[in-house]
Short mmCIF file of C-alpha atoms in Angstrom, two decimals:
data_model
loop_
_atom_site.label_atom_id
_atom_site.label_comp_id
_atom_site.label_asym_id
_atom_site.label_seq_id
_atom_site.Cartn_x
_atom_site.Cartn_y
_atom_site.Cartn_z
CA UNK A 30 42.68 -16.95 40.24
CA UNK A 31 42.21 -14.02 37.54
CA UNK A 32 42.61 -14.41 33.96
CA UNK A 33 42.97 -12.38 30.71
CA UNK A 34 42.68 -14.07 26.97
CA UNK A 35 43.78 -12.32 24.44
CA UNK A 36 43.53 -14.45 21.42
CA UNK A 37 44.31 -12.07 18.43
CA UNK A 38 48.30 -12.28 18.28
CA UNK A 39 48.02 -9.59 15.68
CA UNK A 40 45.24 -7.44 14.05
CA UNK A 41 45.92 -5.27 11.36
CA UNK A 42 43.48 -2.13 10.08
CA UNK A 43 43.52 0.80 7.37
CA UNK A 44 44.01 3.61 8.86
CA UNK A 45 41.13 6.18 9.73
CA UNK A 46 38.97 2.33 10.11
CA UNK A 47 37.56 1.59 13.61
CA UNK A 48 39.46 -1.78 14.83
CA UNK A 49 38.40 -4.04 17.91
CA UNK A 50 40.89 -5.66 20.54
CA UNK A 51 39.12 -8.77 21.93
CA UNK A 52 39.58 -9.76 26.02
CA UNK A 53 37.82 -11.87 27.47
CA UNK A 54 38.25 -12.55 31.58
CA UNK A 55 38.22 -15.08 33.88
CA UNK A 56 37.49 -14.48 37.69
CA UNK A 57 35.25 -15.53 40.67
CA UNK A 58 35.78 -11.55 42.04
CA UNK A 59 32.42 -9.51 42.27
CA UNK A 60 34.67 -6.64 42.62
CA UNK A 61 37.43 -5.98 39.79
CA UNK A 62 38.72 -3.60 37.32
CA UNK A 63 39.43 -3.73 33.69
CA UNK A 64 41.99 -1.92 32.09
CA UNK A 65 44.15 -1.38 28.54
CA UNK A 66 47.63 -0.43 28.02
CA UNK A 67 49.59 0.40 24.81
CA UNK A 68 53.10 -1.04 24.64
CA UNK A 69 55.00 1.10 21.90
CA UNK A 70 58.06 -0.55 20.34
CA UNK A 71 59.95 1.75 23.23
CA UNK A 72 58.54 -0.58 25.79
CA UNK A 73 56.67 1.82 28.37
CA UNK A 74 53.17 0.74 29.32
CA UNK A 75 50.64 3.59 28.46
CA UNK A 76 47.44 3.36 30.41
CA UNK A 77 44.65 3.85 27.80
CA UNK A 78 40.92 3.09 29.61
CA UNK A 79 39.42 1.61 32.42
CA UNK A 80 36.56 -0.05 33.57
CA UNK A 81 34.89 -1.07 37.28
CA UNK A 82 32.96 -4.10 37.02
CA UNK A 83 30.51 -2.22 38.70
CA UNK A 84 30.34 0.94 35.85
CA UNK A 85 27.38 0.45 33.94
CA UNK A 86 28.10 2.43 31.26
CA UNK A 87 31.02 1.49 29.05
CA UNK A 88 34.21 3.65 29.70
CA UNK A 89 35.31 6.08 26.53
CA UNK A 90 38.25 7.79 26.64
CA UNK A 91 38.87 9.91 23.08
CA UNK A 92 39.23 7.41 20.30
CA UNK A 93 39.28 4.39 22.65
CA UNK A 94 36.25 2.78 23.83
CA UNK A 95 35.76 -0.39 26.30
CA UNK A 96 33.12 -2.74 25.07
CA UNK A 97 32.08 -4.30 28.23
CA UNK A 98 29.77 -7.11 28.33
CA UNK A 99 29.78 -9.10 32.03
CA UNK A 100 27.70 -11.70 31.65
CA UNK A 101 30.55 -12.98 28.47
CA UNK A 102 32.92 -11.66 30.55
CA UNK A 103 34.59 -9.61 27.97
CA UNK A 104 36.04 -5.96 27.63
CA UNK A 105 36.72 -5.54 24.01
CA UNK A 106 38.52 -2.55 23.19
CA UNK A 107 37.55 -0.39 20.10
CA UNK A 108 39.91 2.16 18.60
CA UNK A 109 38.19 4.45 16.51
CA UNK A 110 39.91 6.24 13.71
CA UNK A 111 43.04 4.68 13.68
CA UNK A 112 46.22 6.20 13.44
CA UNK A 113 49.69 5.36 11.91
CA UNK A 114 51.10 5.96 15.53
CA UNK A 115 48.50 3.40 17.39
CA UNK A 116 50.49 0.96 15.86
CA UNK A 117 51.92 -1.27 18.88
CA UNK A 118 51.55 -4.23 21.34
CA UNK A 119 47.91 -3.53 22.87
CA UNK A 120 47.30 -5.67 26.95
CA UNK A 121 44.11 -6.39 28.43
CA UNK A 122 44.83 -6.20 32.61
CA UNK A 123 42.62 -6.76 35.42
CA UNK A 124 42.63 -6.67 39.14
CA UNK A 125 40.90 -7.63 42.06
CA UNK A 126 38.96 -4.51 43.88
CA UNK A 127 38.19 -6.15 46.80
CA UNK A 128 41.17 -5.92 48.55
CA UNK A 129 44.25 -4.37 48.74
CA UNK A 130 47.71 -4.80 47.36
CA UNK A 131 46.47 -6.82 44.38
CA UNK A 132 48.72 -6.92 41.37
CA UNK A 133 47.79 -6.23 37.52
CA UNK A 134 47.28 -9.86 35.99
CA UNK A 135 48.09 -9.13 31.96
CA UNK A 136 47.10 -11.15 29.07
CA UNK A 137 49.26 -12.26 26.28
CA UNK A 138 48.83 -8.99 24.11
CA UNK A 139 48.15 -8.11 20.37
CA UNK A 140 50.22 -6.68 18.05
CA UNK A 141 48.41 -4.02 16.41
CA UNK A 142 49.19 -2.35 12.85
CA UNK A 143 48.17 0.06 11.45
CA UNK A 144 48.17 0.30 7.15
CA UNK A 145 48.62 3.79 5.58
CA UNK B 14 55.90 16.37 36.61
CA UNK B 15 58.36 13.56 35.75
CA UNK B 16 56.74 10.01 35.03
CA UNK B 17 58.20 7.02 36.51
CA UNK B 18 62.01 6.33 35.71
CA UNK B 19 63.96 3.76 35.42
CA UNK B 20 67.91 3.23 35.49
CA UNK B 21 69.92 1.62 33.56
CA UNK B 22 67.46 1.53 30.17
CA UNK B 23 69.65 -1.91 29.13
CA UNK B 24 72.09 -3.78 30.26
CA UNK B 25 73.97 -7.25 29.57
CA UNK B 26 75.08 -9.69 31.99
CA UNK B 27 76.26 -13.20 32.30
CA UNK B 28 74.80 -16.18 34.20
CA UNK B 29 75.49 -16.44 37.67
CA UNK B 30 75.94 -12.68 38.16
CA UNK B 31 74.08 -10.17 39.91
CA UNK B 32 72.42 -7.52 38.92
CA UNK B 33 70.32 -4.43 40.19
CA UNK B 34 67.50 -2.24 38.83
CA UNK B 35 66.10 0.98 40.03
CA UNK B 36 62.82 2.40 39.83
CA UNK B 37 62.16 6.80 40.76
CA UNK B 38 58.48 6.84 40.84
CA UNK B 39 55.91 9.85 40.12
CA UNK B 40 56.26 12.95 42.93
CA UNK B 41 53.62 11.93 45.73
CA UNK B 42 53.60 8.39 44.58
CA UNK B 43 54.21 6.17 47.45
CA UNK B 44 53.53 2.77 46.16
CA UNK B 45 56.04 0.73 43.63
CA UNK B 46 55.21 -2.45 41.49
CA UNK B 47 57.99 -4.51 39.63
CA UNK B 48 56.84 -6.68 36.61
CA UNK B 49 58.57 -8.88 34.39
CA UNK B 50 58.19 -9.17 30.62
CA UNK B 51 59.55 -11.83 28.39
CA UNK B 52 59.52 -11.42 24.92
CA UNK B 53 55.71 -12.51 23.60
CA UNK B 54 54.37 -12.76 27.02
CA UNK B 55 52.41 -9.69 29.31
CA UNK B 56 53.88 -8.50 32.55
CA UNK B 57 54.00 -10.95 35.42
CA UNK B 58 54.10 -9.31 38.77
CA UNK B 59 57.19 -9.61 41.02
CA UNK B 60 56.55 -7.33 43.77
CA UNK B 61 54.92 -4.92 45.49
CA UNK B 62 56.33 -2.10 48.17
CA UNK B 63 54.29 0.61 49.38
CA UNK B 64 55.80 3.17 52.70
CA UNK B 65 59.16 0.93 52.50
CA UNK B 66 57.51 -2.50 53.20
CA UNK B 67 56.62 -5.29 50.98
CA UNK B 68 53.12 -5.85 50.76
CA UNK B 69 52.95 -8.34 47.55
CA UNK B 70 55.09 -10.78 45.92
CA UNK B 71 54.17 -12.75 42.83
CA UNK B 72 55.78 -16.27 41.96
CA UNK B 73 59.29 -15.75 41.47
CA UNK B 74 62.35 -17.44 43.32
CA UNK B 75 64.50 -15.84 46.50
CA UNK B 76 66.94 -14.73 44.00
CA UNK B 77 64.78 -11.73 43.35
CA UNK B 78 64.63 -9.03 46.00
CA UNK B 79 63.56 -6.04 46.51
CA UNK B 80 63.85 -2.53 48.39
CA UNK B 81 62.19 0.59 48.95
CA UNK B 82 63.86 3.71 49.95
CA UNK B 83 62.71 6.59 52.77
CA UNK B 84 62.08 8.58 49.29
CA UNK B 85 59.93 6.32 47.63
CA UNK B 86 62.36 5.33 45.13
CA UNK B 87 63.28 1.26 44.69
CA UNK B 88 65.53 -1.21 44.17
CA UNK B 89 65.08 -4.76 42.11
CA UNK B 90 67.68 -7.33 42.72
CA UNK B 91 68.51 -10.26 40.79
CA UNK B 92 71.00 -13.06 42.35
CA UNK B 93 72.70 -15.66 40.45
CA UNK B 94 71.40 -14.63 36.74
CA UNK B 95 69.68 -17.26 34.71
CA UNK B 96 68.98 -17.36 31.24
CA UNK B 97 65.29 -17.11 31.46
CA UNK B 98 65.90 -13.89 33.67
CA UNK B 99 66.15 -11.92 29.98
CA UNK B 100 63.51 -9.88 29.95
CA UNK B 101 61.83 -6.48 30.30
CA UNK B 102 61.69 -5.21 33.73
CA UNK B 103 59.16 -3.21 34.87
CA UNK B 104 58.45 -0.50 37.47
CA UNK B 105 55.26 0.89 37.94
CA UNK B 106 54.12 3.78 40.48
CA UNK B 107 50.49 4.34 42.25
CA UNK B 108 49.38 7.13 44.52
CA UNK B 109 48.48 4.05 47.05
CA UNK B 110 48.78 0.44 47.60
CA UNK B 111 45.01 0.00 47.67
CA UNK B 112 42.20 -0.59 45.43
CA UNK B 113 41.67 0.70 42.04
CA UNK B 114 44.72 2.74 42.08
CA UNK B 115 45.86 3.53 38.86
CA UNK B 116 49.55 2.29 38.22
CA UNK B 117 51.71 4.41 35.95
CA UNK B 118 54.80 2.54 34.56
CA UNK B 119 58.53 3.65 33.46
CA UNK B 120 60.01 2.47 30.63
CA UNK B 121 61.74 -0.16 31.68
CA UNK B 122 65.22 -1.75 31.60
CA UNK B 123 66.14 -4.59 29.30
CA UNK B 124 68.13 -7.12 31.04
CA UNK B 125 70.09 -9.79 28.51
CA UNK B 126 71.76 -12.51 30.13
CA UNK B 127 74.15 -14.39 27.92
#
């Protein structure tokens, strides 16, 4: 079975600092994907970055950068130049890539604010 | 193009009713997830449809059910409402059912049962 830790409950940074999101993952999957979503107070999921287990460079995606490290089995997320409006619940997801149909398995989340 | 939508945004029930949720996904999106989301928790998968048949269910009771239409769109039921059913609900759309497929998700409805 997958899972996600996300032990930060909440994190909070000045803006226009860099801030890290930690995840770390548990699975017995050589195939699997890594991915971040930003929960605004609204409630929609926003898909931020992804990574294969198989990518070997980290995934960047304009501010947002993945931190992956598989032999900890983590896939930190940095935020660069924080924002007033990145404030919001941040999830660390995975999924199985070997086969089909598999769902998203989230972790707990953290709360994220930012500090004008 | 539209993102995934999701009707009614909230609504408030009582135990023992019934209630049902629906889900329009992204044009040319044939697949549709439904997650769950109590307050402090992440999503927990309910199910899975992808060309009008179910092809994943996570660990919830028969009282959830679901549908999916000839047009993609879908349908989350909800028999005899319990407490613990309060929660965000969750649709989410992909352009498959297989691998690696991104999944774009709606807003969501807020269910309270009192």
């Amino acid at each position: 079975a997958q899972k996600i830790t996300q032990t930060q409950p909440g994190m909070f940074v000045q803006e226009k600092e860099a801030v890290t999101l930690d995840c770390t993952y548990d699975t017995s999957d050589q195939s699997y994907g890594l991915f971040w979503y930003k929960q605004p107070s609204s409630g929609e999921m926003i898909f931020l970055i992804y990574q294969g287990s198989y990518d070997e460079q980290n995934a960047t995606e304009g501010r947002y950068s993945l931190n992956f490290q598989k032999a900890r089995k983590s896939a930190n997320l940095v935020i660069s130049a924080s924002q007033l409006g990145d404030s919001a619940m941040y999830f660390c997801a995975m999924r199985d890539l070997n086969s089909g149909n598999t769902p998203l398995v989230f972790g707990k989340g953290t709360r994220l604010s930012v500090i004008a | 193009d539209a993102g995934v939508t999701q009707s009614p945004t909230h609504l408030i029930k009582t135990r023992g009713q019934h209630v049902t949720l629906r889900c329009s996904p992204i044009s040319g999106h044939k697949s549709v997830s439904w997650y769950q989301q109590v307050l402090g928790q992440g999503p927990q998968f309910i199910f899975q449809y992808y060309e009008k048949e179910e092809r994943g269910r996570g660990n919830f009771p028969d009282r959830f059910s679901a549908r999916q239409f000839p047009n993609y769109s879908s349908e989350l039921n909800v028999n005899a409402l319990l407490l613990g059913d309060s929660a965000l609900y969750l649709c989410a759309s992909s352009r498959l059912a297989g691998v690696g497929n991104e999944q774009f998700f709606g807003p969501g409805t807020r269910l309270t049962v009192l």
